[in-house]
PDB file of C-alpha atoms and ligand atoms in Angstrom:
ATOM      1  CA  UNK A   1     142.967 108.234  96.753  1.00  0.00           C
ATOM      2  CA  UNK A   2     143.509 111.967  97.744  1.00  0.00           C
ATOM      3  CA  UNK A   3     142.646 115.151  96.495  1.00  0.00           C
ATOM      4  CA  UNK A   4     145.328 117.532  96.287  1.00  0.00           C
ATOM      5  CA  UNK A   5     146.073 120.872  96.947  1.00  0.00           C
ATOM      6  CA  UNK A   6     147.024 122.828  93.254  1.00  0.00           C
ATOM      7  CA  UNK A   7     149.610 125.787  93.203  1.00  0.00           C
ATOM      8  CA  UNK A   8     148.418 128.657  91.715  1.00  0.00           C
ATOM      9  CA  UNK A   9     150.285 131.548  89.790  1.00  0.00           C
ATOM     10  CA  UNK A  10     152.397 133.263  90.924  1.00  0.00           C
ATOM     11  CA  UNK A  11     153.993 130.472  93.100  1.00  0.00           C
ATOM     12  CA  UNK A  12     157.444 130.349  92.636  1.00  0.00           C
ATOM     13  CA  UNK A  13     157.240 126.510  92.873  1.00  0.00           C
ATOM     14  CA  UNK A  14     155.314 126.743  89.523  1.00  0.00           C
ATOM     15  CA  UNK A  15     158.406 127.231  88.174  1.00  0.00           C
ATOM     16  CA  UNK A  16     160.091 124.146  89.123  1.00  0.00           C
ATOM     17  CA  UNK A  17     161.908 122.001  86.293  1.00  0.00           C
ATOM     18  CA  UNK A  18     160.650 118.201  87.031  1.00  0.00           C
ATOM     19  CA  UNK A  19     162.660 115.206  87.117  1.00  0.00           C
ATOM     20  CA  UNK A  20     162.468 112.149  84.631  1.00  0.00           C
ATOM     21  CA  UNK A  21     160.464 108.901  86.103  1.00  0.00           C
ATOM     22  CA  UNK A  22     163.185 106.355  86.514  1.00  0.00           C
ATOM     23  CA  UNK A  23     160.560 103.595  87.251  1.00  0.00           C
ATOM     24  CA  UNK A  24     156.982 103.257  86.943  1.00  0.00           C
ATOM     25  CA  UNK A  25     155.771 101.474  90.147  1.00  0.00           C
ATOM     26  CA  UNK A  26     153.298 101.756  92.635  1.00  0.00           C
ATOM     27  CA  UNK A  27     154.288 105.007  93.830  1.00  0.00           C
ATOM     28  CA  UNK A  28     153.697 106.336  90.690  1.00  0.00           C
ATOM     29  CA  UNK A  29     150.940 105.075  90.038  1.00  0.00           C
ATOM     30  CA  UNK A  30     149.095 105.925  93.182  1.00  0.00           C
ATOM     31  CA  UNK A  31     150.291 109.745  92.198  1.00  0.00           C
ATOM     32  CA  UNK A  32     148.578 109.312  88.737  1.00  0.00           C
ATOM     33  CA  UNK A  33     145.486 108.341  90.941  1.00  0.00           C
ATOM     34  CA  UNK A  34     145.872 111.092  93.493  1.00  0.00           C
ATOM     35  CA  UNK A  35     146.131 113.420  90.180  1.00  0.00           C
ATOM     36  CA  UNK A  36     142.886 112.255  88.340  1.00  0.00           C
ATOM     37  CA  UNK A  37     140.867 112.440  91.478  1.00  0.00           C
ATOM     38  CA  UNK A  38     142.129 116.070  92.357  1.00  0.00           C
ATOM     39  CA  UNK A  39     141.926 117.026  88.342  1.00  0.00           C
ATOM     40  CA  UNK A  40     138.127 115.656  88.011  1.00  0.00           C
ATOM     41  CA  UNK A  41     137.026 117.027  91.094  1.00  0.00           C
ATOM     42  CA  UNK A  42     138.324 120.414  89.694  1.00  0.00           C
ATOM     43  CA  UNK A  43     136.871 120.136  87.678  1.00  0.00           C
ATOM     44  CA  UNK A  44     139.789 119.968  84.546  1.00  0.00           C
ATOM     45  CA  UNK A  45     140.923 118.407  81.695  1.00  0.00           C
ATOM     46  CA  UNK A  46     144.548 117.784  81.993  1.00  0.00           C
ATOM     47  CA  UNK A  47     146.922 118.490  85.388  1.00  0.00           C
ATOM     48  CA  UNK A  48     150.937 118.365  85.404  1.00  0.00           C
ATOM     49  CA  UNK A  49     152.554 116.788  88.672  1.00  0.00           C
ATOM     50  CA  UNK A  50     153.966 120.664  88.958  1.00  0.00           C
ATOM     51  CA  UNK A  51     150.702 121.833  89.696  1.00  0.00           C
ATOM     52  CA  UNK A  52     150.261 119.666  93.007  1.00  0.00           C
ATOM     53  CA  UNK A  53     154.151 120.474  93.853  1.00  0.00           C
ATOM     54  CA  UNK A  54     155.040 117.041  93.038  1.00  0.00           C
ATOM     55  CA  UNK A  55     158.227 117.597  90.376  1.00  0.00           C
ATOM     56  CA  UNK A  56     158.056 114.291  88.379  1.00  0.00           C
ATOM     57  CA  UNK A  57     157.465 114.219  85.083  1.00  0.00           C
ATOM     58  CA  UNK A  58     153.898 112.724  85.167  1.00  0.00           C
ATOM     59  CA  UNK A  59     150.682 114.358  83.301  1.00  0.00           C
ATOM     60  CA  UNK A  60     147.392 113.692  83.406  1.00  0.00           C
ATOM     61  CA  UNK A  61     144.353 114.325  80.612  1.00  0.00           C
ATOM     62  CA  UNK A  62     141.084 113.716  79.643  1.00  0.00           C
ATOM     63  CA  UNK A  63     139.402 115.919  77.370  1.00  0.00           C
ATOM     64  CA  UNK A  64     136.177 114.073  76.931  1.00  0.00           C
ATOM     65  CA  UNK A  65     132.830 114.935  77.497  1.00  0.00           C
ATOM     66  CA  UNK A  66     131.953 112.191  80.045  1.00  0.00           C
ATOM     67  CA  UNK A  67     135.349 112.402  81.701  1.00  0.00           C
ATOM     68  CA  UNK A  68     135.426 108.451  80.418  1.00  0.00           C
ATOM     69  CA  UNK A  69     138.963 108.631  78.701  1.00  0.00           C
ATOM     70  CA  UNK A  70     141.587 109.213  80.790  1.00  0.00           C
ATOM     71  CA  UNK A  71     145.209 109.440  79.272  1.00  0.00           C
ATOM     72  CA  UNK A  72     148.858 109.573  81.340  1.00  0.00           C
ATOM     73  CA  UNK A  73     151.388 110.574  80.048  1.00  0.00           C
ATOM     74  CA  UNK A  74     154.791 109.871  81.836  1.00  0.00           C
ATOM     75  CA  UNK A  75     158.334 111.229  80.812  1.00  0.00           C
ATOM     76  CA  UNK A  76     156.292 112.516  77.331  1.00  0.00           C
ATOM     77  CA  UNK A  77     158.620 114.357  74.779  1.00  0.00           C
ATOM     78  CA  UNK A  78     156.700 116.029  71.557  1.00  0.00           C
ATOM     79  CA  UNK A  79     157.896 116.135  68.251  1.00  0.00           C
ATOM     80  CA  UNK A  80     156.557 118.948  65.657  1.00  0.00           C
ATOM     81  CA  UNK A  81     155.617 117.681  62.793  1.00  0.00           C
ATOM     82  CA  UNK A  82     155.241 120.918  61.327  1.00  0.00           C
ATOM     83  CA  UNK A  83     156.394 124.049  62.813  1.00  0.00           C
ATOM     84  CA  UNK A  84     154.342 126.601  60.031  1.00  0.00           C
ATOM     85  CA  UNK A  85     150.776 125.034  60.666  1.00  0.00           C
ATOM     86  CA  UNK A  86     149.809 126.716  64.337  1.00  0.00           C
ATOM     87  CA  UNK A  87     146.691 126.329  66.492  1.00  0.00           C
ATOM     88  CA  UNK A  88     145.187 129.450  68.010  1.00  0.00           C
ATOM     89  CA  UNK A  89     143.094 128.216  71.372  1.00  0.00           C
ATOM     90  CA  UNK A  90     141.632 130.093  74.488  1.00  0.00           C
ATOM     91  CA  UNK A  91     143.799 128.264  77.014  1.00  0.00           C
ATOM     92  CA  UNK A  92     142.807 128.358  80.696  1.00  0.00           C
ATOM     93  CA  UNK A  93     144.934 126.457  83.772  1.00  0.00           C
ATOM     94  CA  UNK A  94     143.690 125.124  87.331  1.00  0.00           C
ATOM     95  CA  UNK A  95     147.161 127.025  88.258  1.00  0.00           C
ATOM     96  CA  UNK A  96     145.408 130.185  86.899  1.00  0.00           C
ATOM     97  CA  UNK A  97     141.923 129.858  87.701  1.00  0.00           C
ATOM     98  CA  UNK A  98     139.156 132.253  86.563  1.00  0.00           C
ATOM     99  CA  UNK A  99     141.713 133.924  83.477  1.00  0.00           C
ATOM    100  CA  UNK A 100     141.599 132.618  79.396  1.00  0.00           C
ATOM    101  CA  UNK A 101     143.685 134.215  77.076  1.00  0.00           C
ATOM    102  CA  UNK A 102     144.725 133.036  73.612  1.00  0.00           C
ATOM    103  CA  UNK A 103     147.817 131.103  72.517  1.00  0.00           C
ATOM    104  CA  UNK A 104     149.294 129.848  69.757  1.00  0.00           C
ATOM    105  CA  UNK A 105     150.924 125.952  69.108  1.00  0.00           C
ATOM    106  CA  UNK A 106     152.102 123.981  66.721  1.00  0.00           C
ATOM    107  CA  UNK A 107     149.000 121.666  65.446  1.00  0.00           C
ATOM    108  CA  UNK A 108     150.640 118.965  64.365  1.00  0.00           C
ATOM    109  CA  UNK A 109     153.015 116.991  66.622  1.00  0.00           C
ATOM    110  CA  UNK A 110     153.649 113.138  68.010  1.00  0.00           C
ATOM    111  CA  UNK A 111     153.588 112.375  71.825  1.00  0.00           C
ATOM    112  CA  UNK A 112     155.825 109.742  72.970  1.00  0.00           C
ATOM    113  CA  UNK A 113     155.946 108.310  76.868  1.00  0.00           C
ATOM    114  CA  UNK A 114     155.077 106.286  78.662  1.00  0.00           C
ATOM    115  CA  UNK A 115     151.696 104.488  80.090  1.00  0.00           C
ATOM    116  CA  UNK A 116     151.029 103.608  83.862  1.00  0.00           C
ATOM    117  CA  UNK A 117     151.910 100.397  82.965  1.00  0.00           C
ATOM    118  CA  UNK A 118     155.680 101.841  82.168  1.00  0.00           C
ATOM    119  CA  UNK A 119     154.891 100.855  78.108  1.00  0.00           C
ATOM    120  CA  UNK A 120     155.958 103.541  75.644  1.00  0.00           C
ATOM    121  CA  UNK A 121     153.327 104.669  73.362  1.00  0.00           C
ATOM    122  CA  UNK A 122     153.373 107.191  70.577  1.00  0.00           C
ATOM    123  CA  UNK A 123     150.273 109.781  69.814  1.00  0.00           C
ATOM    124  CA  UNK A 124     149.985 112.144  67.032  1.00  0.00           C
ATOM    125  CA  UNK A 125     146.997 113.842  68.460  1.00  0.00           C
ATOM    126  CA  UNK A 126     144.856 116.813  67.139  1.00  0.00           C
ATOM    127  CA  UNK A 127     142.644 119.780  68.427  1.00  0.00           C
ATOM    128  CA  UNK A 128     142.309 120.174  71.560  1.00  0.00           C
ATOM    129  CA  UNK A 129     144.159 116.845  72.639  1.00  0.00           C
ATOM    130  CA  UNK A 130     147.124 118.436  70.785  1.00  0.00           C
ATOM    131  CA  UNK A 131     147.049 121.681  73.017  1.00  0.00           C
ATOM    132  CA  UNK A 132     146.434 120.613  76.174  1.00  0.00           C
ATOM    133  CA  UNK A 133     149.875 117.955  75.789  1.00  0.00           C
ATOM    134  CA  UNK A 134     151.630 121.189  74.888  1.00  0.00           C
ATOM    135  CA  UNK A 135     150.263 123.181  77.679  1.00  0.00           C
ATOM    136  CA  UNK A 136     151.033 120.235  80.724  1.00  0.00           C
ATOM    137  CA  UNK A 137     154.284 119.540  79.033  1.00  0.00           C
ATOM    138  CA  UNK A 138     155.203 123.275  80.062  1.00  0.00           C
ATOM    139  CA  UNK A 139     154.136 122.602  82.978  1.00  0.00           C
ATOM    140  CA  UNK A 140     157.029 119.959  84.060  1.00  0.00           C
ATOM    141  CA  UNK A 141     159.451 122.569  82.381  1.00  0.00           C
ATOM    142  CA  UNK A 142     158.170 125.130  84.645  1.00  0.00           C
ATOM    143  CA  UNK A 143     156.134 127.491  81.921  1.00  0.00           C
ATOM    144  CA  UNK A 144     152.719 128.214  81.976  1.00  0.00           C
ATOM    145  CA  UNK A 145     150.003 129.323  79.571  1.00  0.00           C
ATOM    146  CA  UNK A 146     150.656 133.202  80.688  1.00  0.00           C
ATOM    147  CA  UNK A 147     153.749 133.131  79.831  1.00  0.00           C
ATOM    148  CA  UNK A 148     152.963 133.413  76.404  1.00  0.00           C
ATOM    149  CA  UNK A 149     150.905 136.526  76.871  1.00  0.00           C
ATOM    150  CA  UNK A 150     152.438 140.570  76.720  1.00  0.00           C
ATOM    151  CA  UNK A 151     153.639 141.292  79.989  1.00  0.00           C
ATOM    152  CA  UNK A 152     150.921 143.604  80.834  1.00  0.00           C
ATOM    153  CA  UNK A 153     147.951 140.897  80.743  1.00  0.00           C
ATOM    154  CA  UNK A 154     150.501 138.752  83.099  1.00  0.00           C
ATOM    155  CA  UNK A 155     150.947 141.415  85.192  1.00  0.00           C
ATOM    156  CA  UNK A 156     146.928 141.911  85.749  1.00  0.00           C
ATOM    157  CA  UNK A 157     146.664 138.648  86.293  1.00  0.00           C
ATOM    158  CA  UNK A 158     149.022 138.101  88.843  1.00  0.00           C
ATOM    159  CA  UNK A 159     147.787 140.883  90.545  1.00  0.00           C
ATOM    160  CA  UNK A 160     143.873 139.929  90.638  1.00  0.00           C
ATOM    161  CA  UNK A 161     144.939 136.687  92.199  1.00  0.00           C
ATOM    162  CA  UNK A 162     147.719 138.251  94.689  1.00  0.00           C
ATOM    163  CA  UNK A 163     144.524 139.924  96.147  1.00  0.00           C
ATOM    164  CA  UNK A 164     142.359 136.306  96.022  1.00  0.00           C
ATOM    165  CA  UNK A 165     145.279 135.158  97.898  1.00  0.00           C
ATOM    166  CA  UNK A 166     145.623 138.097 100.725  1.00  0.00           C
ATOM    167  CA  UNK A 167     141.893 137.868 101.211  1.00  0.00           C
ATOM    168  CA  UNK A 168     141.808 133.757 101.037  1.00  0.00           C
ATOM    169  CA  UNK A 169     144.640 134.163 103.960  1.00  0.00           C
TER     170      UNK A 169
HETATM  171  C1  QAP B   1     144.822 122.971  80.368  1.00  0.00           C
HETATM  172  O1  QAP B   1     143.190 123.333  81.984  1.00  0.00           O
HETATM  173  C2  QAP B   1     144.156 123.466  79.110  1.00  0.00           C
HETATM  174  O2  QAP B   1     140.108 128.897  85.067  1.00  0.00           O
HETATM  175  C3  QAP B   1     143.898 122.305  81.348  1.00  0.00           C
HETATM  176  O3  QAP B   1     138.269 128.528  86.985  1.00  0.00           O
HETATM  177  C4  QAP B   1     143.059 124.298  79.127  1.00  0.00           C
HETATM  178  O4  QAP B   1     141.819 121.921  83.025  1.00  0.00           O
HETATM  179  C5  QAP B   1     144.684 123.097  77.908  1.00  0.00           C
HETATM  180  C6  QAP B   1     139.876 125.271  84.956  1.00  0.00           C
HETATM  181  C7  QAP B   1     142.482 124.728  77.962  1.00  0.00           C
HETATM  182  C8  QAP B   1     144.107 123.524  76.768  1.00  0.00           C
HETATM  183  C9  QAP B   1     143.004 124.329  76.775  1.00  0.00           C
HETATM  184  C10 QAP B   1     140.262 126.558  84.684  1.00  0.00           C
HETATM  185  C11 QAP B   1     138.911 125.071  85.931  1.00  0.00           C
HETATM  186  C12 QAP B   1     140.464 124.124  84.268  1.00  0.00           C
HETATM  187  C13 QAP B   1     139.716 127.636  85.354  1.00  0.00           C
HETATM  188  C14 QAP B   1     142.142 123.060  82.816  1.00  0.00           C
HETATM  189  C15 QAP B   1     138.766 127.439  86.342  1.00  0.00           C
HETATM  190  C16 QAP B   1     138.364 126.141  86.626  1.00  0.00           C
HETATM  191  C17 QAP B   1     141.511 124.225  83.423  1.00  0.00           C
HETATM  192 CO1   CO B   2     147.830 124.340  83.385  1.00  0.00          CO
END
């Protein structure tokens, strides 16, 4: 087990389109480890394999209370089940930490991937389930939560954490 160091905006590598999982093995699964040590002891509740510059397409979640449910998600593809009905939610990112902004996504969709056990499975989650999918699933396509913002906000963010970053250095 390992914690992991997470990119955060405005690294390029953030950007990186990640590649399919051709097999789910051991390697994989000790990264899904790896990724729900570094994501609880964020603390968070969901990380992309992006976000520790690993570019597979593996995401981890948990959005419960007693951080008792975690869920992985490996080569996941959504389906909207209804592109009208949208979801406004104050979204926040480990890659982007200390900023919220609001963003809107479909509500209703179906998750299919696979498990660490290299099963498919098929979700229709809601609330805030249904978000954070959408948000990590950006992730492995190199988009983040900011993106969806006017350029302005982006730009004041990127700037505030440009500075972190020089004085972090
Ligand atoms: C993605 O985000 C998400 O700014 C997961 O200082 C978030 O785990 C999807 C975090 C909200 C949907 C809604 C953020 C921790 C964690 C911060 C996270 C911070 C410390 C974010
Ligand atoms: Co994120």
């Amino acid at each position: 087990m390992a914690i992991l160091e997470i990119l955060e905006f405005p690294d390029p590598r953030l950007r990186t389109t990640a590649t399919p999982v051709a097999e789910v093995n051991d390697e994989i699964r000790q990264l899904v480890a790896d990724m729900f040590e570094t994501m609880y002891a964020a603390p968070g509740i969901g990380l992309a394999a992006t976000q520790i510059n690993v570019h597979k397409r593996v995401v981890v979640i948990d959005v419960s209370e007693a951080q008792d449910q975690p869920l992985v998600f490996i080569n996941p593809q959504i389906e909207v089940l209804d592109a009208e009905l949208l979801h406004e939610y104050d979204e926040g990112c480990l890659s982007v930490p200390g900023f919220y902004e609001t963003v809107s996504r479909p509500e209703r969709i179906r998750v299919t991937a696979l498990d660490a056990d290299g099963q498919e499975f098929s979700l229709e989650p809601d609330g805030l389930l249904a978000v954070c999918i959408q948000h990590e699933l950006d992730h492995l396509n190199g988009k983040l939560f900011v993106d969806y913002i006017s350029t302005m906000k982006r730009q004041r963010i990127r700037k505030k954490l440009e500075k972190q970053h020089r004085q972090q250095a």
